[in-house]
Tab-separated table of C-alpha atoms and ligand atoms in Angstrom:
chain	number	residue	atom	x	y	z
A	1	MET	CA	0.000	0.000	0.000
A	2	SER	CA	1.284	3.469	-0.743
A	3	ASP	CA	1.287	6.548	1.414
A	4	ASN	CA	-1.916	7.382	-0.226
A	5	PHE	CA	-3.723	4.667	1.584
A	6	ASN	CA	-7.046	5.873	2.711
A	7	TYR	CA	-7.096	6.389	6.429
A	8	TRP	CA	-10.173	8.520	6.104
A	9	SER	CA	-12.457	6.177	7.976
A	10	LEU	CA	-10.062	6.336	10.904
A	11	VAL	CA	-10.054	10.113	10.714
A	12	LEU	CA	-13.832	9.957	10.812
A	13	ASP	CA	-13.732	7.669	13.828
A	14	THR	CA	-11.610	10.242	15.610
A	15	LEU	CA	-13.915	13.071	14.649
A	16	ARG	CA	-16.867	11.109	15.861
A	17	THR	CA	-15.441	11.228	19.352
A	18	LYS	CA	-14.882	14.969	19.205
A	19	VAL	CA	-18.152	16.430	17.987
A	20	SER	CA	-21.777	15.757	18.756
A	21	ALA	CA	-23.476	12.961	16.883
A	22	SER	CA	-25.623	15.353	14.940
A	23	ASN	CA	-22.736	17.601	14.011
A	24	PHE	CA	-20.866	14.566	12.904
A	25	GLN	CA	-23.775	13.430	10.837
A	26	SER	CA	-24.413	16.815	9.301
A	27	TRP	CA	-20.911	17.986	8.620
A	28	PHE	CA	-18.427	15.149	8.559
A	29	SER	CA	-20.291	12.112	7.256
A	30	PRO	CA	-21.069	13.746	3.929
A	31	LEU	CA	-17.433	14.583	3.218
A	32	GLN	CA	-15.656	12.405	0.746
A	33	PHE	CA	-11.994	11.796	0.842
A	34	GLU	CA	-10.294	12.208	-2.510
A	35	ASN	CA	-6.550	11.905	-1.980
A	36	VAL	CA	-3.417	13.212	-0.376
A	37	THR	CA	-1.065	15.135	-2.628
A	38	ASN	CA	1.994	17.375	-2.483
A	39	GLU	CA	4.098	14.710	-0.847
A	40	GLY	CA	1.614	14.186	1.908
A	41	ARG	CA	1.146	17.826	2.697
A	42	LYS	CA	-2.253	18.386	1.201
A	43	VAL	CA	-5.439	16.445	1.610
A	44	VAL	CA	-8.256	16.866	-0.878
A	45	LEU	CA	-11.817	16.447	0.302
A	46	VAL	CA	-15.077	16.711	-1.545
A	47	ALA	CA	-17.820	18.652	0.170
A	48	PRO	CA	-21.429	18.368	-0.976
A	49	SER	CA	-21.826	22.114	-1.321
A	50	GLU	CA	-20.121	25.430	-0.878
A	51	PHE	CA	-22.310	26.094	2.066
A	52	HIS	CA	-21.084	22.916	3.587
A	53	ARG	CA	-17.470	23.777	3.006
A	54	ASN	CA	-17.869	27.288	4.363
A	55	TYR	CA	-19.566	26.126	7.467
A	56	LEU	CA	-17.049	23.394	8.051
A	57	THR	CA	-14.049	25.670	7.677
A	58	LYS	CA	-15.626	28.260	9.879
A	59	LYS	CA	-16.710	25.990	12.687
A	60	PHE	CA	-14.568	22.915	12.664
A	61	SER	CA	-11.301	23.597	10.913
A	62	LYS	CA	-9.162	23.041	13.977
A	63	ILE	CA	-10.773	19.783	14.981
A	64	LEU	CA	-10.641	18.550	11.426
A	65	GLN	CA	-7.009	19.472	11.003
A	66	GLU	CA	-6.059	17.748	14.257
A	67	SER	CA	-7.951	14.610	13.407
A	68	ILE	CA	-6.408	14.455	9.960
A	69	ASN	CA	-2.948	14.971	11.391
A	70	LYS	CA	-3.385	12.002	13.656
A	71	TYR	CA	-3.226	9.763	10.589
A	72	TYR	CA	-1.620	12.082	8.091
A	73	PRO	CA	0.925	13.908	10.192
A	74	LYS	CA	2.399	15.843	7.279
A	75	VAL	CA	-0.800	17.437	6.090
A	76	ILE	CA	-0.763	21.188	6.459
A	77	HIS	CA	-3.411	22.111	3.928
A	78	ILE	CA	-6.946	20.951	3.301
A	79	GLU	CA	-8.391	21.550	-0.109
A	80	TYR	CA	-12.078	21.231	-0.741
A	81	LYS	CA	-13.732	20.354	-3.970
A	82	ILE	CA	-17.426	20.849	-4.341
A	83	GLN	CA	-19.431	17.847	-5.415
A	84	GLU	CA	-20.167	17.802	-9.123
A	85	SER	CA	-23.747	17.947	-10.150
A	86	ASN	CA	-25.072	14.477	-10.747
A	87	GLY	CA	-28.491	15.470	-11.882
A	88	ARG	CA	-29.831	15.252	-8.406
A	89	GLU	CA	-27.651	17.388	-6.234
A	90	LYS	CA	-26.605	20.313	-8.270
A	91	ILE	CA	-24.081	22.709	-6.982
A	92	GLN	CA	-26.364	24.575	-4.731
A	93	GLU	CA	-27.386	28.096	-4.421
A	94	PHE	CA	-28.649	28.748	-1.021
A	95	LEU	CA	-31.787	30.573	-0.256
A	96	ASP	CA	-30.111	33.513	1.306
A	97	LEU	CA	-26.922	33.626	-0.593
A	98	ALA	CA	-28.225	35.779	-3.410
A	99	ASP	CA	-26.334	38.875	-2.379
A	100	THR	CA	-23.198	37.521	-0.862
A	101	SER	CA	-20.573	38.737	-3.264
A	102	SER	CA	-19.927	42.083	-1.640
A	103	THR	CA	-19.216	40.983	1.893
A	104	GLN	CA	-16.365	38.548	1.710
A	105	GLU	CA	-15.404	38.274	5.356
A	106	GLU	CA	-18.919	38.399	6.605
A	107	PRO	CA	-19.819	34.765	7.329
A	108	THR	CA	-22.634	34.552	4.851
A	109	VAL	CA	-23.178	30.938	5.748
A	110	ILE	CA	-24.877	32.040	8.898
A	111	ASP	CA	-27.780	33.253	6.847
A	112	ALA	CA	-28.038	30.188	4.720
A	113	TYR	CA	-29.633	28.095	7.323
A	114	LEU	CA	-32.031	26.409	4.982
A	115	PRO	CA	-30.292	24.407	2.276
A	116	ALA	CA	-31.392	24.640	-1.333
A	117	LYS	CA	-34.611	22.887	-2.140
A	118	ASN	CA	-32.993	20.264	-4.297
A	119	LEU	CA	-30.518	19.322	-1.623
A	120	SER	CA	-31.621	16.237	0.222
A	121	ASN	CA	-28.669	16.077	2.660
A	122	LEU	CA	-28.343	12.388	1.927
A	123	ASN	CA	-24.988	10.764	2.340
A	124	THR	CA	-24.127	8.519	-0.607
A	125	LYS	CA	-22.524	6.094	1.803
A	126	TYR	CA	-25.835	4.971	3.227
A	127	THR	CA	-27.714	2.939	0.652
A	128	PHE	CA	-29.658	-0.298	0.626
A	129	GLU	CA	-26.960	-1.742	-1.559
A	130	ASN	CA	-24.592	-1.834	1.388
A	131	PHE	CA	-27.145	-2.470	4.090
A	132	VAL	CA	-26.855	-6.037	5.306
A	133	VAL	CA	-30.266	-7.485	5.992
A	134	THR	CA	-29.635	-10.013	8.718
A	135	ARG	CA	-32.494	-11.533	10.636
A	136	ASN	CA	-32.825	-8.724	13.122
A	137	TYR	CA	-33.309	-6.259	10.261
A	138	GLU	CA	-35.819	-8.260	8.281
A	139	PHE	CA	-38.908	-6.652	9.688
A	140	VAL	CA	-37.726	-3.101	9.550
A	141	TYR	CA	-36.350	-3.696	6.073
A	142	GLN	CA	-39.686	-4.941	4.786
A	143	VAL	CA	-41.404	-1.985	6.372
A	144	ALA	CA	-38.924	0.354	4.730
A	145	LEU	CA	-39.625	-1.164	1.333
A	146	GLY	CA	-43.332	-0.859	1.997
A	147	VAL	CA	-42.965	2.819	2.695
A	148	VAL	CA	-40.969	3.348	-0.457
A	149	ASN	CA	-43.708	1.696	-2.499
A	150	GLU	CA	-46.639	3.360	-0.841
A	151	PRO	CA	-45.413	6.568	0.665
A	152	GLY	CA	-47.695	8.590	2.843
A	153	THR	CA	-50.376	5.944	3.113
A	154	LEU	CA	-49.040	2.652	4.396
A	155	TYR	CA	-47.221	3.654	7.550
A	156	SER	CA	-47.260	7.311	8.276
A	157	PRO	CA	-45.405	8.214	10.258
A	158	LEU	CA	-42.934	5.414	10.480
A	159	PHE	CA	-41.083	5.561	13.771
A	160	ILE	CA	-37.906	3.483	14.135
A	161	HIS	CA	-36.099	3.243	17.422
A	162	SER	CA	-33.027	1.453	18.738
A	163	PRO	CA	-29.899	2.080	20.746
A	164	VAL	CA	-27.002	3.706	18.898
A	165	GLY	CA	-25.049	2.063	16.152
A	166	LEU	CA	-27.735	-0.272	14.872
A	167	GLY	CA	-28.284	1.370	11.528
A	168	LYS	CA	-31.120	3.855	11.984
A	169	THR	CA	-29.352	6.632	10.179
A	170	HIS	CA	-28.182	4.278	7.478
A	171	LEU	CA	-31.657	2.919	6.912
A	172	LEU	CA	-33.292	6.322	6.952
A	173	GLN	CA	-30.967	7.613	4.288
A	174	ALA	CA	-31.224	4.443	2.237
A	175	ILE	CA	-34.970	5.023	2.089
A	176	GLY	CA	-34.294	8.564	0.929
A	177	HIS	CA	-31.990	7.399	-1.856
A	178	THR	CA	-34.490	4.847	-3.091
A	179	PHE	CA	-37.200	7.459	-3.114
A	180	LEU	CA	-35.091	9.745	-5.211
A	181	GLU	CA	-34.159	6.979	-7.589
A	182	LYS	CA	-37.833	6.319	-8.194
A	183	ASP	CA	-38.631	9.955	-8.653
A	184	PRO	CA	-35.745	12.420	-8.745
A	185	ALA	CA	-38.174	15.323	-8.759
A	186	LYS	CA	-39.337	14.592	-5.251
A	187	ASN	CA	-38.467	17.007	-2.519
A	188	ILE	CA	-36.706	15.028	0.151
A	189	LYS	CA	-35.099	16.224	3.310
A	190	TYR	CA	-32.967	14.241	5.661
A	191	ILE	CA	-32.317	16.135	8.847
A	192	PRO	CA	-31.209	15.359	12.376
A	193	SER	CA	-33.709	16.893	14.774
A	194	GLU	CA	-30.988	18.961	16.390
A	195	THR	CA	-30.201	20.601	13.071
A	196	LEU	CA	-33.873	21.170	12.441
A	197	PHE	CA	-34.088	22.865	15.785
A	198	ASN	CA	-31.101	25.045	14.970
A	199	GLN	CA	-32.714	26.100	11.736
A	200	TYR	CA	-35.880	26.941	13.533
A	201	TYR	CA	-33.971	28.884	16.130
A	202	HIS	CA	-32.219	30.793	13.457
A	203	ALA	CA	-35.464	31.520	11.674
A	204	LEU	CA	-36.911	32.715	14.933
A	205	SER	CA	-34.074	35.108	15.575
A	206	LYS	CA	-34.519	36.498	12.094
A	207	LYS	CA	-38.271	36.641	12.526
A	208	GLU	CA	-38.722	34.254	9.637
A	209	VAL	CA	-40.502	31.348	11.220
A	210	ASP	CA	-43.032	31.447	8.404
A	211	LYS	CA	-40.297	30.944	5.913
A	212	PHE	CA	-39.026	27.972	7.883
A	213	ARG	CA	-42.511	26.524	8.030
A	214	GLU	CA	-43.176	26.984	4.329
A	215	TYR	CA	-39.863	25.464	3.484
A	216	TYR	CA	-40.720	22.224	5.253
A	217	ALA	CA	-44.383	22.192	4.388
A	218	ASP	CA	-43.303	21.636	0.822
A	219	VAL	CA	-41.376	18.445	1.456
A	220	ASP	CA	-42.571	15.099	0.047
A	221	LEU	CA	-40.513	12.908	2.296
A	222	LEU	CA	-39.277	14.142	5.634
A	223	LEU	CA	-36.618	12.032	7.323
A	224	ILE	CA	-35.977	13.151	10.860
A	225	ASP	CA	-33.081	11.530	12.623
A	226	ASP	CA	-32.667	11.295	16.390
A	227	ILE	CA	-35.922	12.934	17.382
A	228	GLN	CA	-35.012	12.593	21.091
A	229	PHE	CA	-33.183	15.911	20.924
A	230	ILE	CA	-36.405	17.877	20.708
A	231	GLY	CA	-37.073	17.027	24.366
A	232	GLY	CA	-37.694	20.139	26.430
A	233	LYS	CA	-37.761	22.443	23.426
A	234	ASN	CA	-41.355	23.427	23.829
A	235	ALA	CA	-41.778	26.280	21.422
A	236	PHE	CA	-40.123	24.243	18.757
A	237	GLN	CA	-42.330	21.254	19.480
A	238	GLU	CA	-45.306	23.499	18.906
A	239	ILE	CA	-44.106	24.416	15.430
A	240	PHE	CA	-43.106	20.876	14.725
A	241	PHE	CA	-46.504	19.593	15.738
A	242	HIS	CA	-48.175	21.829	13.185
A	243	LEU	CA	-45.665	20.971	10.538
A	244	PHE	CA	-46.249	17.309	11.233
A	245	ASN	CA	-50.003	17.726	10.826
A	246	THR	CA	-49.642	19.700	7.635
A	247	LEU	CA	-47.489	17.039	6.053
A	248	HIS	CA	-49.582	14.222	7.379
A	249	GLN	CA	-52.798	15.678	6.035
A	250	ALA	CA	-51.220	16.117	2.636
A	251	ASN	CA	-50.249	12.406	2.690
A	252	LYS	CA	-46.596	13.212	2.755
A	253	GLN	CA	-44.395	10.560	4.247
A	254	ILE	CA	-42.638	11.221	7.541
A	255	ILE	CA	-40.054	8.857	8.977
A	256	ILE	CA	-38.579	9.405	12.377
A	257	THR	CA	-35.760	7.686	14.210
A	258	SER	CA	-35.080	7.825	17.887
A	259	ASP	CA	-32.984	6.249	20.568
A	260	LYS	CA	-36.112	5.366	22.468
A	261	SER	CA	-39.719	4.503	21.855
A	262	PRO	CA	-42.207	7.398	21.608
A	263	LYS	CA	-43.520	6.944	25.097
A	264	ASP	CA	-40.053	6.824	26.607
A	265	LEU	CA	-39.036	10.128	25.068
A	266	ILE	CA	-38.150	12.668	27.706
A	267	GLY	CA	-39.710	16.109	27.652
A	268	VAL	CA	-41.783	15.603	24.532
A	269	ALA	CA	-45.362	16.826	24.544
A	270	GLU	CA	-47.997	14.149	24.880
A	271	ARG	CA	-49.770	15.114	21.690
A	272	LEU	CA	-46.576	14.709	19.699
A	273	VAL	CA	-45.932	11.346	21.300
A	274	SER	CA	-49.386	10.193	20.275
A	275	ARG	CA	-48.775	11.412	16.729
A	276	PHE	CA	-45.558	9.439	16.647
A	277	GLU	CA	-47.460	6.394	17.768
A	278	SER	CA	-50.223	6.831	15.234
A	279	GLY	CA	-48.426	5.142	12.349
A	280	LEU	CA	-46.080	2.226	12.725
A	281	VAL	CA	-43.583	2.062	15.568
A	282	THR	CA	-40.830	-0.502	15.305
A	283	ASP	CA	-37.580	-1.132	17.061
A	284	ILE	CA	-34.435	-2.723	15.681
A	285	PRO	CA	-33.366	-5.739	17.686
A	286	ARG	CA	-29.671	-6.195	18.299
A	287	PRO	CA	-28.008	-8.646	15.915
A	288	ASP	CA	-27.387	-12.091	17.380
A	289	LEU	CA	-24.140	-13.983	16.978
A	290	GLU	CA	-25.008	-15.328	13.562
A	291	ASP	CA	-26.161	-11.898	12.406
A	292	ARG	CA	-22.950	-10.337	13.616
A	293	ILE	CA	-20.842	-12.849	11.738
A	294	THR	CA	-22.791	-12.169	8.570
A	295	ILE	CA	-22.361	-8.437	8.993
A	296	LEU	CA	-18.642	-8.750	9.684
A	297	LYS	CA	-18.118	-10.923	6.638
A	298	ASP	CA	-19.983	-8.544	4.402
A	299	LYS	CA	-18.104	-5.523	5.696
A	300	ALA	CA	-14.738	-7.280	5.505
A	301	LYS	CA	-15.399	-8.165	1.902
A	302	ARG	CA	-16.092	-4.581	1.052
A	303	LEU	CA	-12.926	-3.515	2.817
A	304	LYS	CA	-11.054	-6.202	0.901
A	305	LEU	CA	-9.967	-7.837	4.118
A	306	SER	CA	-9.650	-11.560	4.058
A	307	LEU	CA	-9.907	-12.978	7.537
A	308	SER	CA	-10.278	-16.480	8.863
A	309	ASN	CA	-13.562	-17.825	10.159
A	310	GLU	CA	-11.954	-18.048	13.531
A	311	VAL	CA	-11.297	-14.325	13.576
A	312	PHE	CA	-14.845	-13.571	12.513
A	313	GLN	CA	-16.145	-15.857	15.197
A	314	PHE	CA	-13.936	-14.270	17.826
A	315	LEU	CA	-14.941	-10.724	16.907
A	316	ALA	CA	-18.620	-11.566	16.740
A	317	GLU	CA	-18.473	-13.168	20.158
A	318	ARG	CA	-16.648	-10.273	21.714
A	319	ILE	CA	-18.449	-7.361	20.114
A	320	THR	CA	-22.081	-7.701	20.890
A	321	ASN	CA	-23.238	-4.163	21.196
A	322	ASN	CA	-23.753	-2.707	17.775
A	323	VAL	CA	-22.720	-2.601	14.169
A	324	ARG	CA	-20.659	0.523	14.552
A	325	GLU	CA	-18.327	-1.321	16.906
A	326	LEU	CA	-18.069	-4.244	14.518
A	327	GLU	CA	-17.012	-1.783	11.851
A	328	GLY	CA	-14.579	-0.168	14.254
A	329	ALA	CA	-12.874	-3.502	14.869
A	330	LEU	CA	-12.492	-4.159	11.159
A	331	ASN	CA	-11.058	-0.697	10.638
A	332	LYS	CA	-8.501	-1.354	13.339
A	333	ILE	CA	-7.520	-4.609	11.706
A	334	ARG	CA	-7.242	-2.855	8.412
A	335	ALA	CA	-4.939	-0.304	9.982
A	336	LEU	CA	-2.715	-3.139	11.211
A	337	ILE	CA	-2.544	-4.597	7.750
A	338	ILE	CA	-1.639	-1.228	6.325
A	339	GLN	CA	1.277	-0.968	8.703
A	340	ASP	CA	2.435	-4.404	7.762
A	341	PRO	CA	0.757	-5.721	4.618
A	342	ILE	CA	2.117	-9.229	4.884
A	343	ARG	CA	1.073	-9.727	8.433
A	344	ASP	CA	-1.218	-12.640	8.998
A	345	ILE	CA	-4.207	-11.684	11.046
A	346	SER	CA	-4.441	-14.494	13.529
A	347	VAL	CA	-6.903	-14.814	16.347
A	348	ASP	CA	-4.024	-14.310	18.753
A	349	LEU	CA	-3.134	-11.027	17.171
A	350	VAL	CA	-6.720	-9.865	17.337
A	351	LYS	CA	-6.920	-10.944	20.944
A	352	ARG	CA	-3.867	-8.926	21.742
A	353	MET	CA	-5.396	-5.962	19.991
A	354	PHE	CA	-8.305	-6.172	22.337
A	355	LYS	CA	-6.076	-6.370	25.316
A	356	ASP	CA	-3.968	-3.413	24.324
A	357	GLN	CA	-6.766	-1.122	23.379
A	358	PRO	CA	-9.940	-2.261	25.031
A	359	GLN	CA	-11.354	1.239	24.970
A	360	ASN	CA	-11.485	1.149	21.214
A	361	PHE	CA	-13.809	-1.748	21.257
A	362	THR	CA	-16.025	-0.879	24.188
A	363	ILE	CA	-17.344	-4.382	24.241
A	364	GLU	CA	-20.404	-3.732	26.319
A	365	VAL	CA	-21.717	-0.419	27.393
A	366	SER	CA	-22.475	-1.309	30.934
A	367	ILE	CA	-23.955	1.309	33.170
A	368	SER	CA	-22.709	1.232	36.731
A	369	PRO	CA	-23.314	3.487	39.735
A	370	ASP	CA	-19.800	4.741	39.289
A	371	LYS	CA	-20.380	5.646	35.692
A	372	ILE	CA	-23.551	7.485	36.600
A	373	ASN	CA	-21.629	9.466	39.213
A	374	GLN	CA	-18.986	10.397	36.696
A	375	VAL	CA	-21.460	11.419	34.059
A	376	VAL	CA	-23.682	13.412	36.387
A	377	SER	CA	-20.689	15.243	37.823
A	378	LYS	CA	-19.543	16.053	34.359
A	379	VAL	CA	-22.909	17.314	33.202
A	380	LEU	CA	-23.452	19.451	36.296
A	381	ASN	CA	-19.857	20.475	36.487
A	382	ILE	CA	-19.040	19.305	39.984
A	383	LYS	CA	-16.488	16.886	41.397
A	384	PRO	CA	-17.728	13.286	41.755
A	385	GLU	CA	-16.923	13.259	45.477
A	386	GLN	CA	-19.298	16.169	45.996
A	387	LEU	CA	-22.163	13.869	45.072
A	388	LEU	CA	-21.552	11.753	48.137
A	389	SER	CA	-20.681	14.654	50.411
A	390	SER	CA	-23.030	16.548	52.686
A	391	ASN	CA	-22.583	19.730	50.686
A	392	ARG	CA	-25.996	21.313	50.194
A	393	ASP	CA	-25.464	24.002	47.621
A	394	LYS	CA	-28.151	24.114	45.010
A	395	ASN	CA	-26.242	22.699	42.096
A	396	THR	CA	-24.793	19.831	44.089
A	397	ALA	CA	-28.196	19.009	45.519
A	398	LEU	CA	-29.676	18.908	42.038
A	399	ALA	CA	-26.803	16.763	40.796
A	400	ARG	CA	-27.460	14.314	43.590
A	401	GLN	CA	-31.163	14.206	42.777
A	402	ILE	CA	-30.451	13.576	39.132
A	403	GLY	CA	-28.132	10.847	40.340
A	404	PHE	CA	-30.992	9.279	42.355
A	405	TYR	CA	-33.191	9.515	39.316
A	406	LEU	CA	-30.691	7.773	37.060
A	407	TYR	CA	-29.900	5.071	39.595
A	408	LYS	CA	-33.592	4.342	39.601
A	409	THR	CA	-34.343	4.546	35.896
A	410	GLU	CA	-31.115	3.086	34.548
A	411	LEU	CA	-30.252	0.540	37.230
A	412	ASN	CA	-33.639	-0.029	38.772
A	413	LEU	CA	-32.246	-0.059	42.307
A	414	SER	CA	-34.444	0.261	45.372
A	415	PHE	CA	-34.571	3.597	47.208
A	416	PRO	CA	-32.854	2.222	50.337
A	417	HIS	CA	-30.121	0.698	48.204
A	418	ILE	CA	-29.577	3.986	46.381
A	419	GLY	CA	-29.447	5.761	49.737
A	420	LYS	CA	-26.669	3.441	50.870
A	421	LEU	CA	-24.661	4.008	47.736
A	422	PHE	CA	-25.016	7.759	48.262
A	423	GLY	CA	-23.157	7.723	51.550
A	424	GLY	CA	-25.917	6.360	53.755
A	425	ARG	CA	-28.780	8.675	52.910
A	426	ASP	CA	-32.275	7.925	54.063
A	427	HIS	CA	-34.566	6.220	51.538
A	428	SER	CA	-37.137	8.999	51.890
A	429	THR	CA	-34.551	11.583	50.842
A	430	VAL	CA	-33.790	9.499	47.786
A	431	MET	CA	-37.442	9.044	46.951
A	432	HIS	CA	-38.137	12.732	47.323
A	433	GLY	CA	-35.202	13.626	45.059
A	434	TYR	CA	-36.201	11.070	42.479
A	435	ARG	CA	-39.789	12.346	42.386
A	436	LYS	CA	-38.675	15.906	42.103
A	437	VAL	CA	-36.561	15.211	39.043
A	438	LYS	CA	-39.303	13.105	37.532
A	439	GLU	CA	-41.763	15.940	37.980
A	440	LEU	CA	-39.419	18.525	36.535
A	441	ILE	CA	-39.016	16.337	33.502
A	442	GLU	CA	-42.739	15.879	33.162
A	443	GLN	CA	-43.152	19.623	33.359
A	444	ASN	CA	-40.582	19.955	30.618
A	445	ASN	CA	-38.190	21.987	32.688
A	446	PRO	CA	-35.680	22.712	29.929
A	447	GLU	CA	-32.609	22.725	32.140
A	448	VAL	CA	-33.280	19.431	33.843
A	449	VAL	CA	-34.533	17.789	30.675
A	450	ASN	CA	-31.322	18.730	28.917
A	451	GLN	CA	-29.150	17.606	31.769
A	452	VAL	CA	-30.831	14.252	32.077
A	453	GLN	CA	-30.838	13.732	28.371
A	454	LEU	CA	-27.194	14.581	28.054
A	455	ALA	CA	-26.324	12.336	30.985
A	456	LYS	CA	-28.206	9.449	29.411
A	457	GLN	CA	-26.474	10.020	26.150
A	458	LEU	CA	-23.080	9.944	27.831
A	459	LEU	CA	-24.029	6.839	29.747
A	460	ASN	CA	-24.810	5.033	26.560
A	461	SER	CA	-21.789	6.131	24.642
B	1	ADP	P1	-27.595	4.589	14.375
B	1	ADP	O1	-28.102	5.727	13.553
B	1	ADP	O2	-28.638	3.606	14.765
B	1	ADP	O3	-26.783	5.045	15.557
B	1	ADP	P2	-25.928	4.122	12.100
B	1	ADP	O4	-26.923	4.112	11.001
B	1	ADP	O5	-25.114	5.345	12.244
B	1	ADP	O6	-26.594	3.747	13.484
B	1	ADP	O7	-24.999	2.842	11.924
B	1	ADP	C1	-23.716	2.763	12.504
B	1	ADP	C2	-22.755	2.196	11.513
B	1	ADP	O8	-23.084	0.822	11.274
B	1	ADP	C3	-22.843	2.876	10.164
B	1	ADP	O9	-21.569	2.985	9.607
B	1	ADP	C4	-23.725	1.959	9.335
B	1	ADP	O10	-23.386	2.004	7.969
B	1	ADP	C5	-23.407	0.601	9.927
B	1	ADP	N1	-24.548	-0.294	9.894
B	1	ADP	C6	-25.539	-0.402	10.800
B	1	ADP	N2	-26.408	-1.356	10.457
B	1	ADP	C7	-25.960	-1.881	9.299
B	1	ADP	C8	-26.418	-2.911	8.439
B	1	ADP	N3	-27.515	-3.623	8.693
B	1	ADP	N4	-25.692	-3.155	7.337
B	1	ADP	C9	-24.590	-2.478	7.054
B	1	ADP	N5	-24.107	-1.505	7.828
B	1	ADP	C10	-24.771	-1.202	8.937
B	2	MG	MG1	-27.924	7.731	13.874
């Protein structure tokens, strides 16, 4: 392999750990790696649009540069090409970019918060062609095909939920691609709910909520990823509710993904939850051993990795959590082969890899009291020991109560047991704290909803 070997997927893995999932999805996933030139000093990337490039260079250039340098230490320059028009995604003009030429330094991208109409935001990486339909995906796959054939009528909305890394985003975008293949004139939008919220927020600050609403009311297929992030954002939920109804009444297809089922969403208005439940709700079961082997084999083939059955078996037994981690393991193995192309990938070698770098494989995400303490302290910005102390300042007290809440909901421990773990507190104190947090969440208290949501996210990552 030459210097030009594509380490891009490893760069992406690094980036994934540095930015939020939705930022990753919106800004980094769509980038394509072209090559490294100028004796390793320049990397050429393809961005889907100028807007994309501008935003990326404005917001993330440092992180991107650092992540690239991890694998391409000599790179000092990043060049962007803009994706060629392929009939579907033309080089875009953005709604608000009409009069940009005069103000060069002014970050015009800030105004272009709604992408061009013909821009679906779909990532070409996520198609049905490379989606492996193992047993656990059969149901959701059939449902997806059903929706493609009878949009807006069969299952509307379609609500797909699962823990991370099981292919929701992939599937959602694959549906989008198939839709467009059938009818390229269709107006399709893929959007993580966090990005949708940001657009709304931007529209609000510019007093253009109508424009935002009209923009989405015109969509034929709306693909909303990771809906859980709308929790606690009440004004936005209001707008979204109306948008949902508008689209639904016009028989437009809506597909939503989430990390939990509608009724487990935190801080989401009841009427939205019942809308989400009004079509078809399905989860994605985790792949079993056989499924995982099939997925590994398929992915290895695409990566041109030839591995023994023993290695596949070993990996599939060890990595049980999700497909992303299976991919991560194969990428690591690929990196080993790049370093030493003639190396034989034996089970022993792979075992050693696990031993040396267990954190890269995070075999099981197991939630423990200790992990909850760490996460809660992080989210509320206190030291973990404060949680167990007798300190009564407001923030610490809230942190402790959120801790009680998570011990209950995530670990299902009894109140007396939780009290013991919290330095011998009385069970009634624990119960009171737990109820208080629960109530605040039910009342959509934005601060607490965000804190709990963030903590849960961290716990599961
Ligand atoms: P989620 O959105 O549920 O967190 P993703 O769609 O991001 O999961 O999937 C994580 C990674 O695993 C992606 O790279 C995706 O392509 C891959 N993946 C997940 N499920 C499958 C599958 N059934 N076939 C092929 N790749 C998959
Ligand atoms: Mg996803």
